[in-house]
Amino acid sequence: MTDVAEAESLILEHMQSLSSVVRPLSETIGCVLQEEVLAERDLPPFNRVTMDGIAIKFNDWEQGLRRYHLVGSQGAGVQPLTDIKNSECIKIMTGAMLPDTVDTVIPIEQVTINQKNVLVESKISISKGQFIHSRGSDRKIGSNLLSPGNLIGPPEMAILASAGYSKIKVSESPLVACISTGDELVNLEEKILPHQIRSSNEYAIEASLERHCRAKVTRENLKDDPKVMLKKISDLHDKSDVVILSGGVSMGDYDFVPEVLNKLGARPIFHRIEQRPGRPMWFGISKDHKPIFGLPGNPVSTLVCLTRYVIPGLQHAMGLHHKQPETTYLAEEVVFKANLAFFLPVKLKAGRNGISLAHPCPTNTSGDFVSLAQTTGFIELPRKQNRFSEGTVTKLFRW
Ligand code: AMP
Ligand code: MG
């Protein structure tokens, strides 16, 4: 049996990098960047005024001047006014480029303007250069803003737009075949008999893949029939980057997945992980070097294995920089006797001191996916330990 960390690294080792594609910026949220992004200009590109107010020469203020002669008004997006003389000021707006001949901004709330006369409150204290975001103080022209492997979220979108990238090279969305297997499974539209169940795993898998990997998913539902499975899995494999199966990987008479994959020429890397739930997870590589995940069919196991192994594997294939897993604190003691890693669903809630804690939400067997409703994800409690006291720091995996 493979241990959790070993299973994780075997998967990462066998994932093939996805190709890259150039996309319009607005279509790249959630993508992984595949090129370096450089500052087109200094940031900010000019001495940017950060308050609506008046601009003065600090030297005048130092000399004790509190009454200024107003010689103009300047908004954002216009050429700066020139030739502002001693004891003169201009009105200036947030976002405007500060003229060279002034160096300090006083907020509009601290002045009284009477036609061309501006009186500054005498009690305020001001400092030279205040309310000016100076040119290049964030980044210099040509400096690195983002790197390959960065995930594009809302801040990265703004950075890319600011640097003038209307198109950008990102990793391709993975094409994933998501196949449920089981004679008892019935599609949503079909009439259901007492001994059957609705097939739900593929919907959960698709939702997670879209959320975390922008994957394009093809869903399929197969009976436990090795011939049909062989043909269908082969076809779907050819059209995908990755195949994810759920069900049929255990020891039952109708668990044909490992056998069928073997017939397809796939090479098993491991089959069983020292964990609960999800012990009989299968992972291997097809003849074409595509990863194939055989997840156990019990819905809690399916989702845990998907989140713990498949998602990080796909993110690795997308070129995402490895991120440290999130951690949390156990809200109460947990005892788990088996010599297996324990994945325990939790809800994060703030404790008395405001720190968020993981409250266990055990399920009623790994078939009880209904108890997962409104949970945050699950924590990983390592093997070889039975008792985990309140406050234990654990890894957290969000759905
Ligand atoms: P298996 O891994 O095929 O032995 O299935 C284990 C349990 O998970 C059985 O009770 C199945 O009915 C259930 N199961 C398998 N596939 C699905 C699915 N796609 N949706 C919901 N439950 C499933
Ligand atoms: Mg089955």
Tab-separated table of C-alpha atoms in Angstrom, residues 61-260:
chain	number	residue	atom	x	y	z
A	61	TRP	CA	4.379	76.776	3.592
A	62	GLU	CA	7.690	76.597	5.466
A	63	GLN	CA	8.015	80.363	5.133
A	64	GLY	CA	4.685	80.656	6.988
A	65	LEU	CA	2.460	81.367	3.975
A	66	ARG	CA	-1.189	80.347	4.573
A	67	ARG	CA	-2.963	82.370	1.899
A	68	TYR	CA	-2.359	81.374	-1.744
A	69	HIS	CA	-3.344	82.830	-5.075
A	70	LEU	CA	-5.300	80.334	-7.172
A	71	VAL	CA	-4.035	80.227	-10.772
A	72	GLY	CA	-5.749	77.183	-12.246
A	73	SER	CA	-7.439	73.824	-11.891
A	74	GLN	CA	-6.138	70.519	-13.166
A	75	GLY	CA	-7.978	67.224	-13.437
A	76	ALA	CA	-6.723	63.702	-14.150
A	77	GLY	CA	-5.713	62.836	-17.696
A	78	VAL	CA	-4.556	66.296	-18.808
A	79	GLN	CA	-1.104	67.770	-19.328
A	80	PRO	CA	0.172	69.293	-16.085
A	81	LEU	CA	-0.128	73.052	-15.681
A	82	THR	CA	3.168	74.898	-15.971
A	83	ASP	CA	4.736	77.921	-14.412
A	84	ILE	CA	3.208	78.030	-10.955
A	85	LYS	CA	5.041	80.766	-9.067
A	86	ASN	CA	5.825	81.387	-5.409
A	87	SER	CA	2.705	81.966	-3.277
A	88	GLU	CA	0.499	80.544	-6.053
A	89	CYS	CA	-1.460	77.324	-5.987
A	90	ILE	CA	-3.680	75.295	-8.297
A	91	LYS	CA	-6.674	73.114	-7.572
A	92	ILE	CA	-5.765	69.565	-8.417
A	93	MET	CA	-7.714	66.301	-8.546
A	94	THR	CA	-7.001	62.718	-7.573
A	95	GLY	CA	-5.213	60.944	-10.423
A	96	ALA	CA	-3.740	64.114	-11.920
A	97	MET	CA	-0.066	64.351	-12.857
A	98	LEU	CA	1.621	66.721	-10.409
A	99	PRO	CA	3.218	69.704	-12.197
A	100	ASP	CA	6.999	70.042	-11.715
A	101	THR	CA	6.697	73.462	-10.114
A	102	VAL	CA	4.699	72.300	-7.058
A	103	ASP	CA	5.513	69.506	-4.635
A	104	THR	CA	2.820	69.178	-1.964
A	105	VAL	CA	-0.949	68.636	-1.904
A	106	ILE	CA	-3.338	69.927	0.773
A	107	PRO	CA	-6.758	68.198	0.846
A	108	ILE	CA	-9.704	70.292	-0.244
A	109	GLU	CA	-11.346	69.817	3.189
A	110	GLN	CA	-8.516	71.824	4.801
A	111	VAL	CA	-8.803	74.935	2.660
A	112	THR	CA	-11.336	77.679	2.093
A	113	ILE	CA	-11.580	78.978	-1.450
A	114	ASN	CA	-12.964	82.407	-2.146
A	115	GLN	CA	-12.669	83.146	-5.870
A	116	LYS	CA	-8.885	83.410	-6.423
A	117	ASN	CA	-8.016	83.373	-2.733
A	118	VAL	CA	-7.202	80.122	-0.971
A	119	LEU	CA	-6.884	80.154	2.787
A	120	VAL	CA	-5.354	77.088	4.430
A	121	GLU	CA	-6.391	76.137	7.956
A	122	SER	CA	-3.589	77.366	10.183
A	123	LYS	CA	-3.794	74.506	12.714
A	124	ILE	CA	-2.955	71.674	10.308
A	125	SER	CA	0.497	70.237	9.951
A	126	ILE	CA	1.711	69.182	6.529
A	127	SER	CA	4.776	67.431	5.195
A	128	LYS	CA	6.636	67.899	1.940
A	129	GLY	CA	5.387	65.601	-0.812
A	130	GLN	CA	2.211	64.585	0.994
A	131	PHE	CA	-0.642	63.042	-1.015
A	132	ILE	CA	1.661	62.267	-3.912
A	133	HIS	CA	2.221	58.697	-5.060
A	134	SER	CA	5.620	59.216	-6.574
A	135	ARG	CA	6.643	57.979	-9.985
A	136	GLY	CA	8.189	54.480	-9.973
A	137	SER	CA	7.726	54.064	-6.221
A	138	ASP	CA	5.784	50.792	-6.741
A	139	ARG	CA	7.878	49.318	-9.583
A	140	LYS	CA	10.372	50.575	-12.155
A	141	ILE	CA	9.841	50.222	-15.914
A	142	GLY	CA	10.841	46.736	-17.149
A	143	SER	CA	10.735	45.175	-13.695
A	144	ASN	CA	9.049	41.811	-13.114
A	145	LEU	CA	5.371	42.033	-12.161
A	146	LEU	CA	4.303	38.395	-12.569
A	147	SER	CA	6.016	35.117	-13.417
A	148	PRO	CA	5.141	31.877	-15.201
A	149	GLY	CA	3.303	29.655	-12.720
A	150	ASN	CA	1.333	32.505	-11.131
A	151	LEU	CA	-2.398	31.942	-10.907
A	152	ILE	CA	-4.451	34.733	-12.484
A	153	GLY	CA	-6.951	36.109	-9.993
A	154	PRO	CA	-8.526	39.564	-9.729
A	155	PRO	CA	-5.314	41.406	-8.660
A	156	GLU	CA	-3.310	39.748	-11.443
A	157	MET	CA	-5.984	40.824	-13.936
A	158	ALA	CA	-5.479	44.449	-12.902
A	159	ILE	CA	-1.697	44.077	-13.114
A	160	LEU	CA	-1.884	42.545	-16.607
A	161	ALA	CA	-4.258	45.261	-17.795
A	162	SER	CA	-2.039	47.983	-16.328
A	163	ALA	CA	0.930	46.591	-18.217
A	164	GLY	CA	-1.012	46.697	-21.499
A	165	TYR	CA	-1.367	42.942	-22.022
A	166	SER	CA	-4.502	42.569	-24.134
A	167	LYS	CA	-3.544	38.924	-24.745
A	168	ILE	CA	-1.476	36.652	-22.601
A	169	LYS	CA	0.071	33.193	-22.743
A	170	VAL	CA	-1.533	30.811	-20.254
A	171	SER	CA	-1.800	27.071	-19.873
A	172	GLU	CA	-4.524	25.298	-21.833
A	173	SER	CA	-7.627	24.159	-19.923
A	174	PRO	CA	-7.329	20.433	-19.278
A	175	LEU	CA	-9.755	18.201	-21.182
A	176	VAL	CA	-11.020	15.694	-18.680
A	177	ALA	CA	-13.137	12.604	-19.259
A	178	CYS	CA	-15.153	11.976	-16.130
A	179	ILE	CA	-16.639	8.493	-16.138
A	180	SER	CA	-18.934	6.994	-13.513
A	181	THR	CA	-19.263	3.222	-13.492
A	182	GLY	CA	-21.923	1.091	-11.852
A	183	ASP	CA	-24.954	-1.007	-12.831
A	184	GLU	CA	-26.980	0.733	-10.139
A	185	LEU	CA	-26.400	4.234	-11.512
A	186	VAL	CA	-29.197	6.147	-13.190
A	187	ASN	CA	-28.976	9.475	-14.984
A	188	LEU	CA	-30.909	12.469	-13.709
A	189	GLU	CA	-33.526	12.396	-16.449
A	190	GLU	CA	-34.311	8.697	-16.135
A	191	LYS	CA	-37.011	6.981	-14.116
A	192	ILE	CA	-35.518	5.347	-11.052
A	193	LEU	CA	-36.272	1.914	-9.508
A	194	PRO	CA	-36.033	1.042	-5.790
A	195	HIS	CA	-32.689	-0.770	-6.151
A	196	GLN	CA	-31.033	1.984	-8.181
A	197	ILE	CA	-29.382	5.270	-7.244
A	198	ARG	CA	-28.849	8.544	-9.025
A	199	SER	CA	-25.347	9.008	-10.324
A	200	SER	CA	-23.999	12.099	-8.579
A	201	ASN	CA	-20.214	11.714	-8.508
A	202	GLU	CA	-19.576	13.055	-11.973
A	203	TYR	CA	-21.393	16.286	-11.114
A	204	ALA	CA	-19.282	16.824	-8.000
A	205	ILE	CA	-16.108	16.004	-9.933
A	206	GLU	CA	-17.009	18.361	-12.753
A	207	ALA	CA	-17.810	21.179	-10.314
A	208	SER	CA	-14.490	20.783	-8.529
A	209	LEU	CA	-12.518	20.586	-11.768
A	210	GLU	CA	-14.156	23.716	-13.085
A	211	ARG	CA	-13.614	25.568	-9.835
A	212	HIS	CA	-9.958	24.681	-9.372
A	213	CYS	CA	-8.626	23.947	-12.859
A	214	ARG	CA	-10.960	25.542	-15.427
A	215	ALA	CA	-11.202	22.048	-16.848
A	216	LYS	CA	-13.430	21.143	-19.771
A	217	VAL	CA	-15.238	18.029	-18.643
A	218	THR	CA	-17.001	15.311	-20.621
A	219	ARG	CA	-19.331	13.310	-18.386
A	220	GLU	CA	-20.134	9.653	-19.044
A	221	ASN	CA	-22.024	6.955	-17.175
A	222	LEU	CA	-21.161	3.311	-17.825
A	223	LYS	CA	-22.588	-0.012	-16.736
A	224	ASP	CA	-20.289	-2.604	-15.136
A	225	ASP	CA	-19.732	-4.272	-18.481
A	226	PRO	CA	-16.040	-4.773	-19.346
A	227	LYS	CA	-16.648	-4.775	-23.100
A	228	VAL	CA	-18.597	-1.537	-23.113
A	229	MET	CA	-16.163	-0.020	-20.632
A	230	LEU	CA	-13.180	-0.971	-22.775
A	231	LYS	CA	-14.606	0.698	-25.866
A	232	LYS	CA	-15.955	3.805	-24.162
A	233	ILE	CA	-12.955	4.455	-21.899
A	234	SER	CA	-10.658	4.032	-24.885
A	235	ASP	CA	-12.657	6.534	-26.977
A	236	LEU	CA	-12.863	9.081	-24.172
A	237	HIS	CA	-9.185	8.635	-23.351
A	238	ASP	CA	-8.261	9.511	-26.950
A	239	LYS	CA	-10.184	12.782	-26.749
A	240	SER	CA	-8.883	13.874	-23.313
A	241	ASP	CA	-5.754	14.884	-21.438
A	242	VAL	CA	-6.801	13.091	-18.277
A	243	VAL	CA	-9.297	10.325	-17.455
A	244	ILE	CA	-11.076	10.213	-14.100
A	245	LEU	CA	-13.171	7.171	-13.284
A	246	SER	CA	-15.338	6.694	-10.244
A	247	GLY	CA	-16.423	3.308	-8.906
A	248	GLY	CA	-15.405	-0.225	-9.775
A	249	VAL	CA	-11.828	-0.108	-8.413
A	250	SER	CA	-12.278	-2.311	-5.356
A	251	MET	CA	-12.415	-6.103	-4.809
A	252	GLY	CA	-16.043	-6.816	-5.747
A	253	ASP	CA	-17.168	-9.172	-8.513
A	254	TYR	CA	-18.198	-6.210	-10.656
A	255	ASP	CA	-15.182	-3.985	-10.037
A	256	PHE	CA	-13.797	-4.146	-13.556
A	257	VAL	CA	-11.939	-0.851	-13.761
A	258	PRO	CA	-8.351	-2.092	-13.042
A	259	GLU	CA	-8.842	-5.052	-15.384
A	260	VAL	CA	-10.202	-2.884	-18.205
